[in-house]
Each structure stands twice: as structure tokens, then as C-alpha cells.
Coordinates of C-alpha atoms and ligand atoms in Angstrom, one line a residue:
M69 CA -0.1 0.0 0.0
N70 CA 2.8 2.3 0.9
V71 CA 4.5 1.8 -2.4
R72 CA 1.3 2.6 -4.4
D73 CA 0.9 5.6 -2.4
A74 CA 4.6 6.7 -3.3
E75 CA 3.9 5.6 -7.0
E76 CA 0.8 7.9 -6.9
V77 CA 2.4 10.8 -5.6
T78 CA 5.5 10.3 -7.9
G79 CA 3.0 10.0 -10.5
L80 CA 1.3 13.3 -9.7
L81 CA 4.4 15.3 -9.7
L82 CA 5.6 13.6 -12.8
E83 CA 2.6 15.1 -14.9
R84 CA 3.4 18.5 -13.2
G85 CA 6.9 18.4 -14.8
Y86 CA 8.7 17.1 -11.8
R87 CA 11.5 14.4 -12.9
L88 CA 13.0 11.6 -10.7
T89 CA 16.7 12.0 -9.6
D90 CA 19.0 9.2 -8.4
S91 CA 20.1 10.4 -5.2
E92 CA 18.7 13.2 -2.6
K93 CA 22.1 15.0 -3.0
T94 CA 20.8 16.5 -6.4
A95 CA 17.1 16.8 -5.4
D96 CA 15.1 20.1 -5.0
V97 CA 12.4 18.1 -3.4
V98 CA 12.9 15.2 -1.1
L99 CA 9.6 13.5 0.3
F100 CA 9.7 10.7 2.8
N101 CA 6.6 8.2 2.7
T102 CA 6.4 7.0 6.0
C103 CA 4.8 4.1 8.0
S104 CA 4.1 3.9 11.8
V105 CA 3.0 0.2 12.1
R106 CA 5.8 -0.5 14.1
E107 CA 8.1 1.8 16.0
H108 CA 11.3 0.2 14.0
A109 CA 9.9 1.8 10.9
E110 CA 9.3 5.3 12.7
D111 CA 13.2 5.2 14.3
K112 CA 14.2 4.8 10.5
V113 CA 12.3 7.8 9.3
W114 CA 13.6 9.9 12.3
S115 CA 17.3 8.8 11.6
L116 CA 16.7 9.8 7.7
L117 CA 15.4 12.8 8.7
G118 CA 18.5 13.9 10.9
A119 CA 20.4 13.4 7.7
M120 CA 18.4 15.8 5.9
R121 CA 19.5 18.6 8.3
N122 CA 22.9 18.4 6.8
L123 CA 21.6 18.5 3.2
K124 CA 19.6 21.2 3.7
A125 CA 22.3 23.2 5.2
K126 CA 24.1 22.9 2.1
N127 CA 21.2 23.5 -0.2
P128 CA 18.5 25.7 1.7
S129 CA 16.2 25.9 -1.2
L130 CA 15.6 22.3 -0.6
V131 CA 12.0 21.2 0.1
V132 CA 11.7 18.4 2.5
G133 CA 8.3 16.7 3.0
V134 CA 6.9 13.9 5.3
M135 CA 3.7 12.0 4.0
G136 CA 2.1 9.2 5.0
C137 CA 1.2 7.6 8.5
M138 CA 4.1 8.8 10.5
A139 CA 2.8 12.3 9.4
K140 CA -0.3 11.9 10.9
A141 CA 0.7 10.1 14.1
Q142 CA 3.8 12.0 15.3
K143 CA 2.6 15.3 13.4
G144 CA 3.3 17.3 16.8
K145 CA 6.7 16.0 17.1
I146 CA 7.9 16.2 13.5
F147 CA 8.3 20.1 13.5
Q148 CA 9.7 19.9 17.0
R149 CA 12.5 17.2 16.3
A150 CA 12.9 18.1 12.8
P151 CA 12.5 21.7 12.0
H152 CA 14.2 21.8 8.7
V153 CA 11.0 19.7 7.6
D154 CA 8.6 22.2 5.1
F155 CA 5.5 20.1 5.3
I156 CA 3.7 17.0 6.4
S157 CA 0.7 15.2 5.0
G158 CA -1.4 12.2 6.1
P159 CA -2.3 9.3 4.2
S160 CA -5.6 10.8 3.0
Q161 CA -3.9 13.9 1.6
L162 CA -2.2 12.0 -0.9
Y163 CA -3.3 14.2 -3.8
E164 CA -2.6 17.1 -2.1
V165 CA 1.1 16.8 -1.9
P166 CA 1.8 18.8 -5.2
E167 CA -0.1 21.5 -3.8
L168 CA 1.8 21.8 -0.6
I169 CA 5.1 21.7 -2.5
E170 CA 3.9 24.9 -4.4
A171 CA 2.7 26.1 -1.3
V172 CA 6.1 25.8 0.4
Y173 CA 7.4 27.6 -2.5
K174 CA 5.1 30.5 -2.3
N175 CA 5.7 30.9 1.1
R176 CA 9.2 31.4 0.8
Q177 CA 9.1 33.9 -1.9
P178 CA 9.3 37.0 0.3
A179 CA 12.7 35.4 1.4
E180 CA 13.9 34.7 -1.6
S181 CA 13.1 37.9 -3.5
Q182 CA 15.4 39.7 -0.8
G183 CA 18.0 37.4 -1.8
N184 CA 18.2 36.2 1.8
C185 CA 18.9 32.6 1.4
E186 CA 19.5 32.1 4.9
K187 CA 15.7 32.4 6.1
V188 CA 15.0 30.2 2.9
G189 CA 13.0 27.0 4.4
R190 CA 12.6 28.8 7.9
L191 CA 9.1 30.1 7.0
Q192 CA 6.1 28.8 8.4
P193 CA 6.1 24.9 8.3
I194 CA 2.7 23.6 6.6
A195 CA 0.8 20.7 7.8
A196 CA -2.3 19.3 6.1
I197 CA -3.4 16.9 8.5
Q198 CA -6.9 16.3 8.8
Q199 CA -9.3 13.5 10.2
K200 CA -11.1 13.2 7.3
R201 CA -11.3 9.9 5.1
R202 CA -9.8 9.6 1.8
A203 CA -12.8 10.7 -0.1
E204 CA -11.9 10.2 -3.7
F205 CA -9.5 7.9 -5.7
K206 CA -7.7 9.1 -8.8
T207 CA -6.5 7.2 -11.6
V208 CA -2.7 7.9 -11.6
S209 CA -0.8 6.3 -14.6
Y210 CA 2.7 6.1 -13.1
H211 CA 3.5 2.5 -12.1
S212 CA 7.2 1.6 -11.2
G213 CA 7.4 -1.5 -12.9
P214 CA 7.0 -2.8 -16.7
V215 CA 5.0 -6.0 -15.8
S216 CA 3.2 -5.9 -12.5
A217 CA 1.4 -3.2 -11.1
F218 CA -0.3 -2.3 -7.9
V219 CA -4.1 -1.0 -7.7
T220 CA -5.6 0.2 -4.9
I221 CA -9.3 -0.9 -4.4
M222 CA -9.9 0.4 -0.8
E223 CA -8.4 2.6 1.8
G224 CA -8.4 2.3 5.5
C225 CA -9.8 -0.2 7.7
D226 CA -12.9 -0.8 10.1
K227 CA -11.4 -3.6 12.4
V228 CA -10.0 -2.6 15.7
C229 CA -6.9 -4.9 16.5
S230 CA -5.8 -3.7 19.7
Y231 CA -2.0 -3.3 18.6
C232 CA -2.4 -1.3 15.5
I233 CA -2.5 2.0 14.6
I234 CA -3.6 1.8 11.2
P235 CA -7.6 2.7 11.8
Y236 CA -6.3 6.0 13.2
T237 CA -3.7 7.0 10.6
R238 CA -5.7 5.7 7.7
G239 CA -9.3 6.3 8.9
P240 CA -12.2 4.0 8.4
E241 CA -12.7 1.8 5.3
V242 CA -13.7 3.3 2.1
S243 CA -13.8 1.1 -1.1
R244 CA -13.1 2.4 -4.5
P245 CA -15.8 2.1 -7.2
P246 CA -15.7 -1.2 -9.0
Q247 CA -15.8 0.6 -12.5
Q248 CA -13.0 2.9 -11.5
I249 CA -10.9 -0.2 -10.7
L250 CA -11.8 -2.2 -14.0
E251 CA -10.9 0.8 -16.1
E252 CA -7.6 0.9 -14.4
V253 CA -7.1 -2.6 -14.8
K254 CA -8.0 -2.4 -18.5
R255 CA -5.6 0.3 -19.4
L256 CA -2.8 -1.6 -17.5
A257 CA -3.6 -4.4 -19.8
D258 CA -3.7 -2.3 -23.0
Q259 CA 0.0 -0.8 -21.9
G260 CA 1.1 -4.1 -21.6
Y261 CA 0.9 -5.1 -17.9
K262 CA 0.5 -9.0 -17.2
E263 CA 0.1 -8.8 -13.4
V264 CA -2.0 -6.6 -10.8
T265 CA -2.0 -6.7 -7.1
L266 CA -5.3 -5.6 -5.7
L267 CA -4.6 -3.5 -2.5
G268 CA -6.3 -2.7 0.7
Q269 CA -5.8 -2.8 4.6
N270 CA -8.5 -5.9 4.1
V271 CA -9.6 -6.5 0.7
N272 CA -11.9 -9.3 1.8
S273 CA -14.2 -6.5 3.1
Y274 CA -14.3 -4.8 -0.2
G275 CA -17.5 -3.2 -1.3
K276 CA -19.6 -4.0 1.7
R277 CA -21.2 -0.5 1.8
F278 CA -22.0 -0.4 -1.9
A279 CA -25.9 -0.9 -2.8
P280 CA -26.1 -3.4 -4.1
Q281 CA -22.9 -4.6 -2.5
T282 CA -20.0 -5.9 -4.6
S283 CA -17.9 -8.3 -2.8
F284 CA -14.4 -8.9 -3.3
A285 CA -14.9 -12.2 -4.9
D286 CA -17.2 -10.3 -7.4
L287 CA -14.4 -7.8 -7.9
L288 CA -11.8 -10.6 -8.7
A289 CA -14.3 -12.4 -11.3
Q290 CA -14.7 -9.0 -13.0
V291 CA -10.7 -8.6 -13.1
N292 CA -10.3 -12.2 -14.3
A293 CA -12.3 -11.1 -17.4
V294 CA -10.0 -8.6 -18.4
P295 CA -8.0 -9.4 -21.5
G296 CA -4.1 -9.8 -21.2
I297 CA -4.3 -9.8 -17.3
E298 CA -2.4 -13.2 -16.8
R299 CA -2.1 -12.7 -13.2
I300 CA -4.1 -11.4 -10.1
R301 CA -2.7 -11.1 -6.7
F302 CA -4.2 -9.4 -3.6
T303 CA -3.2 -8.1 -0.3
T304 CA -4.2 -8.0 3.0
S305 CA -6.8 -10.4 4.2
H306 CA -8.3 -10.5 7.7
P307 CA -9.2 -14.3 8.5
W308 CA -12.4 -13.0 9.7
D309 CA -13.4 -11.8 6.3
A310 CA -11.6 -14.7 4.3
V311 CA -15.0 -16.5 3.5
E312 CA -15.7 -19.7 1.4
E313 CA -16.6 -17.4 -1.3
L314 CA -13.2 -16.0 -1.6
F315 CA -11.8 -19.8 -1.7
D316 CA -14.0 -20.6 -4.4
A317 CA -13.3 -17.7 -6.6
M318 CA -9.4 -18.4 -6.1
K319 CA -10.2 -22.1 -7.2
D320 CA -12.5 -21.1 -10.2
L321 CA -10.7 -17.9 -11.5
E322 CA -7.8 -19.1 -13.6
H323 CA -5.9 -15.8 -13.4
V324 CA -5.9 -15.3 -9.5
C325 CA -2.7 -16.8 -8.1
E326 CA -2.6 -19.4 -5.5
H327 CA -1.3 -17.4 -2.6
L328 CA -3.1 -16.1 0.4
H329 CA -1.6 -13.8 2.6
L330 CA -3.5 -14.4 6.0
P331 CA -2.1 -13.0 9.1
V332 CA -2.8 -14.8 11.9
Q333 CA -0.7 -12.7 14.6
S334 CA -0.6 -15.3 17.4
G335 CA -1.6 -19.2 18.3
S336 CA -3.0 -18.3 21.4
D337 CA -7.0 -17.9 22.0
R338 CA -6.1 -15.7 25.0
V339 CA -3.7 -13.3 23.2
L340 CA -6.0 -13.3 20.1
E341 CA -8.9 -12.3 22.3
R342 CA -6.7 -9.3 23.7
M343 CA -5.8 -8.6 20.1
R344 CA -9.1 -8.1 19.5
R345 CA -8.8 -10.2 16.2
G346 CA -12.3 -11.7 16.5
Y347 CA -11.5 -15.8 15.9
A348 CA -9.8 -18.6 17.9
A349 CA -6.4 -20.3 16.7
D350 CA -8.8 -23.5 15.7
E351 CA -11.2 -21.3 13.7
Y352 CA -8.3 -20.0 11.7
V353 CA -6.8 -23.4 11.3
R354 CA -10.1 -24.7 10.0
K355 CA -10.1 -22.0 7.4
L356 CA -7.0 -23.0 6.3
E357 CA -7.9 -26.4 5.8
L358 CA -10.8 -25.6 3.8
L359 CA -8.8 -23.4 1.7
R360 CA -6.0 -26.1 0.8
Q361 CA -8.9 -28.6 0.3
K362 CA -10.4 -26.3 -2.3
V363 CA -7.4 -24.8 -4.0
P364 CA -4.4 -27.4 -4.1
G365 CA -1.1 -26.2 -3.9
V366 CA -1.9 -22.8 -2.5
A367 CA 1.0 -21.0 -0.5
V368 CA -0.5 -19.2 2.5
T369 CA 1.9 -16.4 4.2
T370 CA 1.2 -15.0 7.2
D371 CA 2.3 -12.2 9.9
I372 CA 3.0 -13.0 13.6
I373 CA 3.7 -10.6 16.5
V374 CA 5.6 -11.9 19.6
G375 CA 5.8 -10.2 23.1
F376 CA 2.3 -8.9 23.1
P377 CA 1.4 -7.5 26.6
G378 CA 0.7 -10.5 29.0
E379 CA 1.9 -12.9 26.5
T380 CA 3.3 -16.0 28.6
E381 CA 5.2 -18.9 27.6
A382 CA 2.5 -21.1 27.4
D383 CA 0.8 -18.4 24.8
F384 CA 4.1 -18.4 22.9
E385 CA 4.3 -22.3 22.7
A386 CA 0.6 -22.0 21.3
T387 CA 2.3 -19.9 18.5
V388 CA 5.0 -22.0 17.9
R389 CA 2.6 -25.0 17.5
L390 CA 0.3 -23.2 15.4
M391 CA 3.1 -22.6 12.8
E392 CA 3.8 -26.4 13.0
R393 CA 0.4 -27.0 12.3
C394 CA -0.3 -24.4 9.5
R395 CA 3.3 -24.7 7.7
F396 CA 3.2 -21.3 6.2
D397 CA 5.1 -20.9 2.8
S398 CA 6.6 -17.7 4.5
A399 CA 6.1 -15.2 7.6
F400 CA 6.8 -11.8 8.5
M401 CA 7.3 -11.9 12.1
F402 CA 7.4 -8.8 14.5
S403 CA 8.6 -7.9 17.9
Y404 CA 5.5 -6.1 19.7
S405 CA 6.0 -2.1 20.1
P406 CA 3.3 -0.2 21.6
R407 CA 2.0 2.4 19.0
P408 CA 0.3 5.7 19.8
Y409 CA -3.6 5.5 19.8
A410 CA -3.4 1.9 19.8
A411 CA -5.8 0.2 22.3
S412 CA -2.9 -2.1 23.7
T413 CA -0.8 0.6 24.7
R414 CA -3.1 1.1 27.7
W415 CA -1.6 -2.0 29.0
P416 CA 2.2 -2.3 30.1
D417 CA 4.6 -3.4 27.7
D418 CA 5.7 -6.3 30.2
I419 CA 7.5 -8.7 28.2
P420 CA 11.3 -7.9 28.6
Q421 CA 13.3 -7.1 25.3
E422 CA 15.5 -10.1 25.6
V423 CA 12.3 -12.6 26.1
K424 CA 11.0 -10.7 22.9
D425 CA 14.0 -11.2 21.1
R426 CA 14.2 -15.1 22.1
R427 CA 11.0 -15.6 20.9
L428 CA 11.3 -13.8 17.7
Q429 CA 14.6 -15.7 17.1
T430 CA 12.8 -18.9 17.7
I431 CA 9.8 -18.5 15.4
L432 CA 12.5 -17.1 12.7
R433 CA 14.5 -20.3 13.0
L434 CA 11.2 -22.4 12.8
Q435 CA 9.8 -20.6 9.6
E436 CA 13.2 -20.8 8.2
R437 CA 13.1 -24.5 8.3
I438 CA 9.3 -24.7 7.1
T439 CA 10.1 -22.4 4.1
R440 CA 12.7 -24.6 3.2
E441 CA 11.0 -27.8 3.5
E442 CA 7.7 -26.5 1.9
G443 CA 10.1 -25.2 -1.0
E444 CA 11.6 -28.4 -1.5
K445 CA 8.3 -29.8 -2.5
A446 CA 8.9 -28.0 -5.7
L447 CA 12.2 -29.7 -6.6
N448 CA 12.4 -31.2 -9.7
Q449 CA 9.0 -30.1 -10.6
T450 CA 8.2 -27.2 -13.2
V451 CA 6.7 -23.8 -11.9
E452 CA 5.0 -21.3 -14.1
V453 CA 6.9 -17.8 -14.0
L454 CA 5.9 -14.6 -15.1
V455 CA 9.3 -12.9 -16.1
E456 CA 10.0 -9.7 -14.5
E457 CA 13.6 -9.3 -15.6
A458 CA 14.9 -10.8 -18.3
D459 CA 18.5 -9.7 -18.1
R460 CA 19.2 -9.6 -14.4
L461 CA 22.9 -10.2 -14.1
S462 CA 23.8 -11.4 -17.1
A463 CA 21.7 -11.6 -20.5
R464 CA 21.1 -15.1 -19.8
Q465 CA 19.7 -14.7 -16.3
G466 CA 16.1 -14.0 -15.6
M467 CA 14.1 -13.2 -12.5
G468 CA 10.1 -13.8 -12.0
R469 CA 7.7 -15.3 -9.6
S470 CA 5.9 -18.3 -9.3
R471 CA 2.1 -18.5 -8.9
T472 CA 2.8 -19.0 -5.2
N473 CA 4.7 -16.1 -4.8
R474 CA 8.1 -17.6 -4.8
K475 CA 10.9 -15.5 -6.4
V476 CA 12.6 -17.3 -9.2
Y477 CA 15.9 -17.4 -10.7
F478 CA 16.4 -18.9 -14.0
E479 CA 18.9 -19.4 -16.8
A480 CA 17.2 -18.5 -20.0
D481 CA 17.9 -17.1 -23.6
G482 CA 15.7 -15.0 -25.6
L483 CA 13.2 -14.1 -22.8
K484 CA 11.6 -10.6 -22.2
A485 CA 9.8 -9.4 -19.2
G486 CA 6.2 -10.2 -19.4
D487 CA 6.8 -13.5 -21.0
L488 CA 5.1 -16.6 -19.0
V489 CA 7.4 -19.6 -18.7
R490 CA 7.9 -22.7 -17.2
V491 CA 10.9 -23.2 -15.1
H492 CA 12.4 -26.3 -14.1
V493 CA 13.4 -25.8 -10.0
E494 CA 16.7 -26.9 -9.5
S495 CA 17.8 -26.0 -6.0
I496 CA 16.5 -23.6 -3.3
R497 CA 18.1 -20.7 -2.0
G498 CA 16.4 -18.9 1.2
H499 CA 12.9 -18.3 -0.3
S500 CA 13.6 -18.4 -3.6
F501 CA 13.7 -21.1 -6.5
I502 CA 16.9 -21.6 -8.6
G503 CA 16.5 -23.2 -12.0
W504 CA 16.2 -23.2 -15.9
A505 CA 13.4 -22.1 -18.5
L506 CA 11.9 -24.8 -20.5
P507 CA 12.0 -24.2 -24.2
R508 CA 8.7 -22.7 -25.4
Ligands
5AD54 N1 3.8 -4.1 17.1 C1 4.4 -5.1 16.2 N2 3.9 -5.5 15.1 C2 2.6 -4.8 14.7 N3 2.2 -5.2 13.6 C3 1.0 -4.1 13.6 N4 1.1 -3.5 14.6 C4 2.3 -3.9 15.4 C5 2.9 -3.5 16.7 N5 2.1 -2.7 17.4 C6 2.3 -6.0 12.5 C7 1.3 -7.3 12.4 C8 0.5 -6.8 11.2 C9 1.8 -6.1 10.2 C10 1.5 -5.1 9.2 O1 2.6 -5.4 11.2 O2 1.6 -8.4 12.4 O3 -0.1 -7.8 10.6
SF4_55 FE1 -4.5 -2.9 11.6 FE2 -6.1 -5.2 12.0 FE3 -6.8 -3.3 10.5 FE4 -5.0 -5.0 9.9 S1 -7.1 -5.6 10.3 S2 -4.9 -3.1 9.2 S3 -4.0 -5.2 12.0 S4 -6.6 -2.8 12.6

């Protein structure tokens, strides 16, 4: 989602004549698109913003903007800790960023016209943070890759997971009209794109406020019918809304890839309840069994948090057991950090850092083994690959992804980005497959 947000702002600026630079050192405008979901993500931005201070000292006309969730969550602190920042804008002000940059330039004019460069950048900072939710979706044509494109289908989240800042930073759920999504997908297909990834915080609750309702499965069926689109992916799904209708769509629609990212967060019912996830571990496992029955070979990936307030050793072991039962293809694993505005912040962050670290290391190692073992099932088999890069390191090395979302590196001649090929898997490296492309 953040990648697509950055693409949309880039696209709007390119339309106005801005150009991308290779380095911030030669830029007139530096924008930070930020994430607040975990403390670590914010820490990185604070340190990058610190580095901007020197750059701005050398180039006082530089415009520095902070956009995205952190701009909203830390709005008070940003101008305080980083006074060289010129403007901030929250996730729902994406389309206003070009105006904000113009406003900074206008705001500076008096200083510039007096030739007083030192003052440039020290005028009134601009903040465009509002509580409003994203009311409209524009169709911005800029996409950073030539084969696979992200398409936003909804924004915000109506769930109430107690650890999560997103409902606060991105606001309540709002779905993009299906007609607009389809027009965008058709245009992408006309431009030669072969794969779309439909994006939203919880795509499975797509369209619930439309009358008549358009479910996410309906939308998948409509996208599946767009000529030229070979592959459809989507993220993220909340287990509560991942229903049989979705699994049937994955089974029946030929272009929908056999991959589901279904964050479980914990294997302990007690923790899940305090996380306010709305399901028990067994219900999650049963959903997975149903999915696997309907869509053989499907890869399921997940997100897991360790060290949630009050997580006992027994709770953690329940997570380990769930991972062993579910055998995820891969997982993003995090150590809990309290986030501003999240309900869990009211509870003491009582799991010592070394316990969090140990638990995280344990599941990282466990998942590494499961990822390898699951990958080994593809050894000496062929998988369908959509070529993303045809000449990676040499003219003969290509890179793409399997339908199950494994990266695949392969030897091949005469292929181009956008080709669909079958690759014989010879070995596994980390999460990736290595092999060679079968002649077509
Ligand atoms: N601490 C740690 N991890 C978190 N996530 C969300 N909020 C927090 C938090 N406060 C993780 C969840 C979510 C993923 C995007 O980030 O696992 O699925
Ligand atoms: Fe956050 Fe839960 Fe919404 Fe995901 S579903 S964005 S974790 S509140």
C-alpha cells in the first residue's frame, strides 16, 4: 500500500513536470513516505530526517516533506524534532502533496526575493493533517515496474485490532468504485501489464457499503475477465472476512494466483482475544484446511507478533504449535511495540526485550526450516513464472515469481519481461527457487 501511495504521488509530480533524481543530493524536493505500523519503521525515518538537516544546510532551497502515517501519528513531534521539514501530510492527503510543495515555494518567496537565502526554509511550516477519510480515488498512471502493477481498491480499515495504529492513521474503510478499478486494470492491460496486485488493508471486506453490494469475490471475477491480465494477486486479508466465497473464487478464476496472505498474529486464543482479532486459533486452522482442500498447492503466508502484553511462555508455545500445524510458506514476524493511539498501549509493555528477542529468534528459525521444507516440494518440478527481469546479471539470467509468490531465478535465452514460462526448479536458496526455463 505504501509503495502504491509513493507511486501515486510520484505520478502526480511527474505530470507537473518534476523529474526523479538518482540521489537526494541532487534533488530540489525530498519526500519521505512513512509507515507507523511498528516503532522500528518510525526510528528509521527519524534517522533519515536527521541526515536531511545537513543536506538542507548545504542546499537551503531544498523542500523536505513527510507524508504518510507517521506524518499523522507524530505530527506534533516532527516540526519539533526536525524543524527543517517544510510540510507534513497524512495518508488521506496524498493528492494534495503537489499543492503543498507549491505552497512551500510561495511561502518562501519573500525571503528569496530579498536574496536572503538563510531564511529560506525557515518560514512557516505547513501541515495538512485532517481527520477526514480519503473521499476520492484518482487514477494515476505511473507504475514503477513494466510487468506488474499495484492497484488500490480500498483505503483504511474498520477493524479494531488492539495493537494497530492503522485505523487511526488511515481512517475508516472506503472502497473504490468497481468501475474505476476495472478501467484502471483495462488501461494497464492495454499498456502491456500482465499482473495486478489489488491492494487494501483488508481487501476481503471490499464493497460492503455499496448498494447493491459488490463483494471482493465479485471484483476478482470482473478483473479475471480483463483480456491480457495473466495474473491477479491481492493483499491483505483479515481471517474473519476470508470466507468460502473467496476460496471458491481462488479455485475457479484461472488468473487468480494460488497465494493467500492471511495474518494470524498469534496461536494463543487468550492473546488473540486481547488483540481483538475476532477468531480463535482453531477457527483459523479450519479456514486454512478448507482453503487447501479447495485450492491444492496454495501457498499461505502470514504475519506474527511476539511479546504482546501479557504473552506467557504457554501463549508463545501455542504460536509455535500453530506454525507447525499451518506450515506457512513464509511469514513476516515482529516483536510487539506499543503504538500511539492503539488500544494495547494502555497495557504495560511487560515482556522484557530479551524475552521478545528470544521468542522472535525461535520463530524465525522455525519458519526458515518450514519455508525450506515447503520449497523442497517443488524440487525437480516445473513452476509457471512471469518474467519480471529478463537480463538480471547477465543476458542469460532471468527473475520472476511463481504463482505461489516465490521468487525464481533462472537461466534462459531470448526471453523478455512479461513472458510466461515454465521453469524447472533445481535448487532452493532461502525463499527463492533456482532453475532453468523450459524451451517454449
Ligand atoms: N507491534 C508489532 N507488530 C505490529 N504489527 C502491527 N502493529 C504492530 C505492533 N504494534 C504487525 C502485524 C501486522 C503487520 C503489518 O505489522 O503483524 O499484520
Ligand atoms: Fe490493523 Fe487489524 Fe486493520 Fe490489519 S485488520 S490494518 S492489523 S486494525
